[in-house]
């Protein structure tokens, strides 16, 4: 052994232990949430605030960019994503500001381009040890993608992304009384669609503009740490801005109960089950009723692997002229595996079933594999392959497949 090596070994062991840290192996830490001090961005300190930001850019390819067409079109595209934010590092209370942008530009078919962005501000005022008040405002510019059935027309017709803007105001609070915690959240959101010209025909998407007022009231009772009984009630009032659309106005209520349970550190589950009903102002329009549920089961057989199963059933608004709303049931299986400290691979299966009362059912399946290579604190390489399959569609609409690959380089502060 070289001279001095005996003195170096304890120092190297201590350094490795410090790099991993106890927070990386705490109960409930997953592959994606695990701290990696050697690779996590440090951000920029500005007094009592921290600035974080990242730019991600690369290229991709899709073999079916207009799924409604009987003749499939393929094209490459540029993809860029920007995230930036500043948040307080105070021991009590908090304020923050965030900005995001996500853009796709096709090489040949520019009509399929889209540019999403958003800006948000949020704040929290702490009252006592475990009670707080919060408020936020977010402005979003997003789109409905061309593989969304709401956008698609009969087989052979063209489809384009449908842009929309949304302003979301939210206030809420949490009050803790020993083992009992009560919380409420009230929000007001506006949805404004942009009119589009599709195959030479003006589509007045703005006729589907609406405002949504909603509230959630939740109670949680802690049996022991990590094990809670949960109950909630949600209310939503939707009103359309166009006078001729007032019959589509609706009121929705739902009640759910269940648990949020950490069984043994290896298995964790959250499950809520209940009932939901949506009634419309238009006389004779049938109400949407049925079971409501949302849940997630997480399995962590080792520190290197996390498997998650999630399900959810909701009622969503539709911009189709022959529908008002649809019932959406979604399920997801995700497996994240840490091959090396800086290499994370992901596999995912997703399924979504939509039930349109006046149109029929639509079922989609998605398979995804991806990898993230952390090069250092500031650079990471992300690669992804996704296959989308339309498994079931109403008569006159295509069943199709989409293969898409995407590679992007990420730079973070």
Coordinates of N, CA and C in Angstrom, one line a residue, residues 196-371:
X196 N -59.7 29.5 -35.5 CA -58.8 28.9 -36.4 C -59.4 28.7 -37.8
X197 N -58.6 28.7 -38.8 CA -59.0 28.4 -40.2 C -58.5 27.0 -40.5
X198 N -59.5 26.1 -40.7 CA -59.2 24.6 -40.9 C -59.7 24.2 -42.3
X199 N -58.8 23.9 -43.2 CA -59.2 23.5 -44.6 C -60.0 24.5 -45.2
X200 N -59.6 25.8 -45.0 CA -60.3 26.9 -45.6 C -61.6 27.3 -45.0
X201 N -62.0 26.7 -43.8 CA -63.2 27.0 -43.1 C -62.9 27.6 -41.8
X202 N -63.5 28.7 -41.5 CA -63.2 29.4 -40.2 C -64.0 28.7 -39.1
X203 N -63.2 28.2 -38.1 CA -63.8 27.5 -36.9 C -63.8 28.5 -35.8
X204 N -65.0 28.8 -35.3 CA -65.2 29.8 -34.2 C -65.1 29.1 -32.9
X205 N -63.8 28.8 -32.5 CA -63.6 28.1 -31.3 C -64.0 29.0 -30.1
X206 N -64.0 30.3 -30.3 CA -64.3 31.2 -29.2 C -65.7 31.1 -28.7
X207 N -66.6 30.4 -29.5 CA -67.9 30.1 -29.0 C -67.9 29.2 -27.8
X208 N -66.8 28.5 -27.6 CA -66.7 27.6 -26.5 C -66.0 28.2 -25.3
X209 N -65.8 29.5 -25.2 CA -65.2 30.1 -24.1 C -66.1 30.0 -22.9
X210 N -65.4 29.8 -21.7 CA -66.2 29.6 -20.5 C -65.4 30.1 -19.3
X211 N -66.1 30.3 -18.2 CA -65.5 30.7 -16.9 C -65.9 29.6 -15.9
X212 N -65.0 29.3 -15.0 CA -65.2 28.2 -14.1 C -64.9 28.7 -12.7
X213 N -65.8 28.5 -11.8 CA -65.6 28.8 -10.3 C -65.7 27.5 -9.6
X214 N -64.7 27.2 -8.8 CA -64.6 25.9 -8.1 C -64.1 26.0 -6.7
X215 N -64.5 25.0 -5.9 CA -64.0 25.0 -4.5 C -63.8 23.6 -4.1
X216 N -62.8 23.4 -3.2 CA -62.5 22.1 -2.7 C -62.4 22.3 -1.2
X217 N -63.0 21.3 -0.4 CA -63.0 21.4 1.0 C -62.5 20.0 1.5
X218 N -61.4 19.9 2.2 CA -60.7 18.7 2.5 C -60.5 18.5 4.0
X219 N -60.6 17.3 4.5 CA -60.3 17.0 5.9 C -59.4 15.8 6.0
X220 N -58.4 15.9 6.8 CA -57.4 14.7 7.0 C -57.2 14.5 8.4
X221 N -57.3 13.2 8.8 CA -57.1 12.8 10.2 C -55.9 11.8 10.2
X222 N -54.9 12.2 11.0 CA -53.6 11.4 11.0 C -53.7 10.4 12.1
X223 N -53.6 9.1 11.7 CA -53.6 8.0 12.7 C -52.2 7.9 13.3
X224 N -51.2 7.8 12.5 CA -49.8 7.9 12.9 C -49.1 8.7 11.8
X225 N -47.9 9.0 11.9 CA -47.1 9.7 10.9 C -47.1 8.8 9.6
X226 N -47.6 9.5 8.5 CA -47.6 8.8 7.2 C -48.9 8.0 6.9
X227 N -49.8 8.0 7.9 CA -51.1 7.3 7.7 C -52.2 8.2 8.0
X228 N -53.0 8.5 7.0 CA -54.1 9.5 7.2 C -55.4 9.0 6.5
X229 N -56.5 9.4 7.1 CA -57.9 9.2 6.6 C -58.2 10.5 5.9
X230 N -58.8 10.5 4.7 CA -59.0 11.7 3.9 C -60.4 11.7 3.4
X231 N -61.1 12.9 3.5 CA -62.4 13.1 2.9 C -62.4 14.5 2.3
X232 N -63.1 14.6 1.1 CA -63.2 15.9 0.5 C -64.5 16.1 -0.3
X233 N -64.9 17.3 -0.5 CA -66.0 17.7 -1.3 C -65.5 18.7 -2.3
X234 N -65.9 18.6 -3.6 CA -65.6 19.5 -4.6 C -66.8 20.0 -5.3
X235 N -66.9 21.4 -5.6 CA -68.0 22.0 -6.3 C -67.4 22.8 -7.5
X236 N -68.1 22.8 -8.6 CA -67.7 23.5 -9.8 C -68.9 24.1 -10.5
X237 N -68.8 25.4 -10.8 CA -69.9 26.1 -11.6 C -69.2 26.6 -12.9
X238 N -69.8 26.1 -14.0 CA -69.2 26.5 -15.4 C -70.3 27.3 -16.1
X239 N -69.9 28.5 -16.6 CA -70.8 29.3 -17.3 C -70.1 29.8 -18.6
X240 N -70.8 29.6 -19.8 CA -70.2 30.0 -21.1 C -70.5 31.5 -21.3
X241 N -69.5 32.1 -22.0 CA -69.6 33.6 -22.2 C -70.5 34.0 -23.3
X242 N -70.8 33.1 -24.3 CA -71.7 33.4 -25.4 C -73.2 33.2 -24.9
X243 N -74.1 34.1 -25.2 CA -75.4 34.0 -24.8 C -76.1 32.7 -25.4
X244 N -75.8 32.4 -26.6 CA -76.4 31.2 -27.3 C -75.9 29.9 -26.7
X245 N -74.9 30.0 -25.9 CA -74.3 28.7 -25.3 C -74.7 28.5 -23.9
X246 N -75.6 29.3 -23.4 CA -75.9 29.3 -22.0 C -76.5 28.0 -21.5
X247 N -77.1 27.2 -22.5 CA -77.7 25.9 -22.2 C -76.6 24.9 -21.8
X248 N -75.3 25.2 -22.1 CA -74.2 24.3 -21.8 C -73.7 24.6 -20.3
X249 N -74.2 25.6 -19.7 CA -73.8 25.9 -18.3 C -74.1 24.7 -17.4
X250 N -73.2 24.5 -16.4 CA -73.4 23.3 -15.6 C -73.0 23.6 -14.2
X251 N -73.4 22.7 -13.3 CA -73.0 22.7 -11.9 C -72.6 21.3 -11.5
X252 N -71.4 21.1 -11.0 CA -70.9 19.8 -10.6 C -70.6 19.7 -9.1
X253 N -71.0 18.6 -8.5 CA -70.6 18.3 -7.1 C -70.1 16.9 -7.1
X254 N -69.2 16.7 -6.1 CA -68.6 15.4 -5.9 C -68.2 15.3 -4.4
X255 N -68.2 14.0 -3.9 CA -67.7 13.8 -2.6 C -66.9 12.5 -2.6
X256 N -65.7 12.5 -2.0 CA -64.9 11.3 -2.0 C -64.3 11.1 -0.6
X257 N -63.9 9.9 -0.3 CA -63.3 9.6 0.9 C -62.3 8.4 0.7
X258 N -61.3 8.3 1.5 CA -60.3 7.3 1.4 C -59.2 7.4 2.4
X259 N -58.0 7.1 1.9 CA -56.8 7.1 2.8 C -55.6 7.4 2.0
X260 N -54.6 7.9 2.8 CA -53.2 8.2 2.3 C -52.3 7.4 3.2
X261 N -51.7 6.3 2.8 CA -51.1 5.3 3.7 C -49.7 4.9 3.3
X262 N -48.8 5.0 4.2 CA -47.5 4.5 4.0 C -47.4 3.2 4.8
X263 N -47.4 2.0 4.1 CA -47.6 0.7 4.8 C -46.3 0.4 5.5
X264 N -45.2 0.3 4.8 CA -43.9 -0.2 5.4 C -42.7 0.5 4.8
X265 N -42.8 1.6 4.1 CA -41.7 2.2 3.4 C -41.4 1.7 2.1
X266 N -41.9 0.5 1.8 CA -41.8 -0.1 0.5 C -43.1 0.1 -0.4
X267 N -44.2 0.0 0.3 CA -45.5 0.2 -0.4 C -46.1 1.5 0.2
X268 N -46.6 2.3 -0.7 CA -47.4 3.5 -0.3 C -48.6 3.6 -1.2
X269 N -49.8 4.0 -0.7 CA -51.0 4.1 -1.4 C -51.8 5.3 -1.0
X270 N -52.4 5.9 -2.0 CA -53.4 6.9 -1.8 C -54.6 6.6 -2.7
X271 N -55.8 6.5 -2.1 CA -57.0 6.1 -2.8 C -58.2 6.8 -2.3
X272 N -58.9 7.5 -3.2 CA -60.2 8.2 -2.8 C -61.3 7.7 -3.8
X273 N -62.4 7.4 -3.2 CA -63.6 6.8 -4.0 C -64.8 7.6 -3.5
X274 N -65.7 7.9 -4.5 CA -66.9 8.6 -4.2 C -67.9 8.7 -5.4
X275 N -68.6 9.8 -5.4 CA -69.7 9.9 -6.4 C -69.6 11.4 -7.0
X276 N -69.9 11.5 -8.3 CA -69.9 12.8 -8.9 C -71.1 13.0 -9.8
X277 N -71.7 14.2 -9.8 CA -72.8 14.5 -10.7 C -72.7 15.9 -11.3
X278 N -73.0 16.0 -12.6 CA -73.0 17.3 -13.3 C -74.4 17.5 -13.9
X279 N -75.0 18.6 -13.6 CA -76.3 19.0 -14.1 C -76.2 20.2 -15.0
X280 N -77.0 20.2 -16.1 CA -76.9 21.3 -17.1 C -78.1 22.2 -17.0
X281 N -77.9 23.4 -17.4 CA -79.0 24.4 -17.4 C -80.0 24.1 -18.5
X282 N -79.6 23.5 -19.6 CA -80.5 23.2 -20.7 C -81.5 22.2 -20.4
X283 N -82.8 22.5 -20.5 CA -83.8 21.5 -20.1 C -83.7 20.2 -21.1
X284 N -83.8 19.1 -20.5 CA -83.8 17.9 -21.2 C -82.4 17.3 -21.5
X285 N -81.3 18.1 -21.2 CA -80.0 17.5 -21.4 C -79.7 16.6 -20.2
X286 N -79.3 15.4 -20.5 CA -79.1 14.4 -19.5 C -77.9 14.7 -18.6
X287 N -78.0 14.6 -17.3 CA -76.9 14.8 -16.4 C -75.8 13.7 -16.5
X288 N -74.6 14.1 -16.2 CA -73.5 13.1 -16.2 C -73.3 12.7 -14.7
X289 N -73.5 11.4 -14.4 CA -73.4 10.9 -13.1 C -72.6 9.7 -13.1
X290 N -72.0 9.3 -11.9 CA -71.3 8.1 -11.8 C -70.2 8.1 -10.7
X291 N -69.5 7.0 -10.6 CA -68.4 7.0 -9.5 C -67.3 7.9 -9.9
X292 N -66.7 8.5 -8.8 CA -65.5 9.3 -9.0 C -64.4 8.7 -8.1
X293 N -63.2 8.6 -8.7 CA -62.1 8.0 -7.9 C -60.8 8.6 -8.4
X294 N -59.8 8.6 -7.6 CA -58.4 8.9 -7.9 C -57.5 8.2 -6.9
X295 N -56.4 7.7 -7.4 CA -55.6 6.9 -6.5 C -54.2 6.7 -7.1
X296 N -53.3 6.3 -6.3 CA -51.9 6.0 -6.7 C -51.3 5.0 -5.7
X297 N -50.7 4.0 -6.3 CA -49.9 3.0 -5.5 C -48.5 3.0 -5.9
X298 N -47.6 3.2 -4.9 CA -46.2 3.3 -5.2 C -45.4 2.1 -4.6
X299 N -44.6 1.5 -5.4 CA -43.8 0.3 -4.9 C -42.3 0.7 -5.0
X300 N -41.6 0.6 -3.9 CA -40.1 0.9 -4.0 C -39.4 -0.3 -3.5
X301 N -39.2 -1.3 -4.3 CA -38.5 -2.6 -3.9 C -37.0 -2.3 -3.5
X302 N -36.4 -1.3 -4.0 CA -35.1 -0.9 -3.6 C -34.9 0.6 -3.8
X303 N -33.7 1.1 -3.4 CA -33.4 2.5 -3.5 C -33.3 2.9 -5.0
X304 N -33.1 1.9 -5.9 CA -32.8 2.1 -7.3 C -34.0 2.0 -8.2
X305 N -35.2 1.6 -7.7 CA -36.3 1.4 -8.5 C -37.6 1.9 -7.8
X306 N -38.4 2.6 -8.6 CA -39.7 3.1 -8.1 C -40.8 2.8 -9.2
X307 N -41.8 2.0 -8.8 CA -42.9 1.7 -9.7 C -44.2 2.4 -9.2
X308 N -44.9 3.0 -10.1 CA -46.1 3.8 -9.7 C -47.3 3.4 -10.6
X309 N -48.4 3.1 -10.0 CA -49.7 2.9 -10.7 C -50.6 4.0 -10.3
X310 N -51.2 4.7 -11.2 CA -52.2 5.8 -10.9 C -53.4 5.7 -11.7
X311 N -54.6 6.0 -11.1 CA -55.9 6.0 -11.9 C -56.6 7.3 -11.5
X312 N -57.5 7.7 -12.4 CA -58.3 8.9 -12.1 C -59.5 8.9 -13.0
X313 N -60.7 9.3 -12.5 CA -61.9 9.5 -13.3 C -62.4 10.9 -13.1
X314 N -62.6 11.6 -14.2 CA -63.0 13.0 -14.1 C -64.1 13.3 -15.2
X315 N -64.7 14.5 -15.1 CA -65.5 15.0 -16.2 C -64.9 16.3 -16.8
X316 N -64.7 16.3 -18.1 CA -64.0 17.4 -18.8 C -64.9 18.1 -19.8
X317 N -64.6 19.4 -20.0 CA -65.4 20.1 -21.0 C -64.9 19.7 -22.4
X318 N -65.8 19.8 -23.4 CA -65.5 19.5 -24.8 C -65.8 20.7 -25.7
X319 N -64.9 20.9 -26.7 CA -65.2 21.9 -27.7 C -65.9 21.4 -28.9
X320 N -66.3 20.1 -28.9 CA -67.0 19.6 -30.1 C -68.4 20.1 -30.1
X321 N -68.9 20.4 -31.3 CA -70.3 21.0 -31.4 C -71.4 20.0 -31.0
X322 N -71.1 18.7 -31.1 CA -72.1 17.7 -30.8 C -71.9 17.1 -29.4
X323 N -71.1 17.8 -28.6 CA -71.0 17.4 -27.2 C -70.7 18.6 -26.3
X324 N -71.0 18.4 -25.1 CA -70.7 19.5 -24.1 C -69.6 19.0 -23.2
X325 N -69.7 17.8 -22.6 CA -68.7 17.3 -21.7 C -68.5 15.8 -22.0
X326 N -67.5 15.2 -21.4 CA -67.2 13.8 -21.6 C -66.6 13.3 -20.3
X327 N -66.8 12.0 -20.0 CA -66.2 11.4 -18.8 C -64.9 10.8 -19.2
X328 N -63.8 11.1 -18.5 CA -62.5 10.7 -18.8 C -62.0 9.7 -17.7
X329 N -61.5 8.5 -18.1 CA -60.9 7.6 -17.2 C -59.5 7.3 -17.6
X330 N -58.5 7.6 -16.8 CA -57.1 7.5 -17.2 C -56.4 6.6 -16.2
X331 N -55.4 5.8 -16.7 CA -54.6 4.9 -15.9 C -53.1 5.0 -16.4
X332 N -52.2 4.9 -15.5 CA -50.8 5.0 -15.8 C -50.0 4.1 -15.0
X333 N -49.0 3.4 -15.6 CA -48.0 2.6 -14.9 C -46.6 3.1 -15.3
X334 N -45.8 3.6 -14.3 CA -44.5 4.2 -14.6 C -43.5 3.4 -13.7
X335 N -42.3 3.1 -14.4 CA -41.2 2.5 -13.7 C -40.0 3.4 -13.9
X336 N -39.4 3.9 -12.8 CA -38.1 4.6 -12.9 C -37.0 3.8 -12.3
X337 N -35.9 3.7 -13.0 CA -34.8 2.9 -12.5 C -33.5 3.7 -12.6
X338 N -32.7 3.7 -11.5 CA -31.4 4.4 -11.5 C -30.3 3.4 -11.8
X339 N -29.9 3.4 -13.1 CA -28.9 2.5 -13.5 C -27.5 2.9 -12.9
X340 N -27.2 4.2 -12.9 CA -26.0 4.7 -12.3 C -26.5 6.0 -11.5
X341 N -25.6 6.6 -10.8 CA -25.9 7.8 -10.0 C -26.4 8.9 -11.0
X342 N -25.9 8.8 -12.2 CA -26.3 9.9 -13.2 C -27.0 9.4 -14.4
X343 N -27.5 8.2 -14.3 CA -28.3 7.7 -15.5 C -29.6 7.1 -14.9
X344 N -30.7 7.7 -15.4 CA -32.1 7.3 -15.0 C -32.9 6.9 -16.2
X345 N -33.4 5.7 -16.2 CA -34.3 5.2 -17.3 C -35.7 5.1 -16.8
X346 N -36.6 5.4 -17.7 CA -38.1 5.4 -17.4 C -38.9 4.6 -18.5
X347 N -39.8 3.8 -18.0 CA -40.7 3.2 -18.9 C -42.1 3.5 -18.4
X348 N -43.1 3.7 -19.3 CA -44.4 4.1 -18.9 C -45.4 3.6 -19.9
X349 N -46.6 3.1 -19.4 CA -47.7 2.7 -20.1 C -48.9 3.5 -19.6
X350 N -49.6 4.2 -20.6 CA -50.8 5.0 -20.2 C -52.0 4.6 -21.1
X351 N -53.2 4.7 -20.5 CA -54.4 4.4 -21.2 C -55.4 5.5 -20.8
X352 N -56.2 5.9 -21.8 CA -57.2 6.9 -21.5 C -58.5 6.5 -22.3
X353 N -59.6 6.5 -21.6 CA -60.9 6.2 -22.2 C -61.9 7.4 -22.0
X354 N -62.4 7.8 -23.1 CA -63.4 9.0 -23.1 C -64.7 8.5 -23.5
X355 N -65.7 8.9 -22.7 CA -67.1 8.5 -23.0 C -67.9 9.8 -23.4
X356 N -68.2 10.0 -24.7 CA -68.9 11.2 -25.1 C -70.4 10.8 -25.2
X357 N -71.3 11.4 -24.5 CA -72.7 10.9 -24.5 C -73.3 11.0 -25.8
X358 N -73.0 12.0 -26.7 CA -73.7 12.1 -28.0 C -72.9 11.6 -29.1
X359 N -71.6 11.1 -28.9 CA -70.8 10.7 -30.0 C -70.3 9.3 -29.9
X360 N -70.0 8.8 -28.7 CA -69.5 7.4 -28.5 C -68.2 7.4 -27.6
X361 N -67.4 6.4 -27.8 CA -66.3 6.2 -26.9 C -65.0 6.3 -27.7
X362 N -63.9 6.8 -27.1 CA -62.6 6.9 -27.6 C -61.6 6.4 -26.6
X363 N -60.7 5.5 -27.1 CA -59.7 4.9 -26.2 C -58.3 5.0 -26.9
X364 N -57.4 5.5 -26.1 CA -56.0 5.7 -26.5 C -55.1 4.9 -25.6
X365 N -54.0 4.4 -26.2 CA -53.0 3.8 -25.4 C -51.6 4.4 -25.8
X366 N -50.8 4.6 -24.8 CA -49.5 5.2 -25.0 C -48.4 4.4 -24.3
X367 N -47.3 4.1 -25.0 CA -46.1 3.5 -24.5 C -44.9 4.4 -24.6
X368 N -44.1 4.5 -23.6 CA -43.0 5.5 -23.6 C -41.8 4.9 -22.9
X369 N -40.6 5.1 -23.5 CA -39.4 4.8 -22.9 C -38.5 6.0 -23.0
X370 N -37.7 6.3 -21.9 CA -36.8 7.4 -22.0 C -35.6 7.2 -21.1
X371 N -34.7 8.1 -21.3 CA -33.4 8.0 -20.5 C -33.0 9.5 -20.2

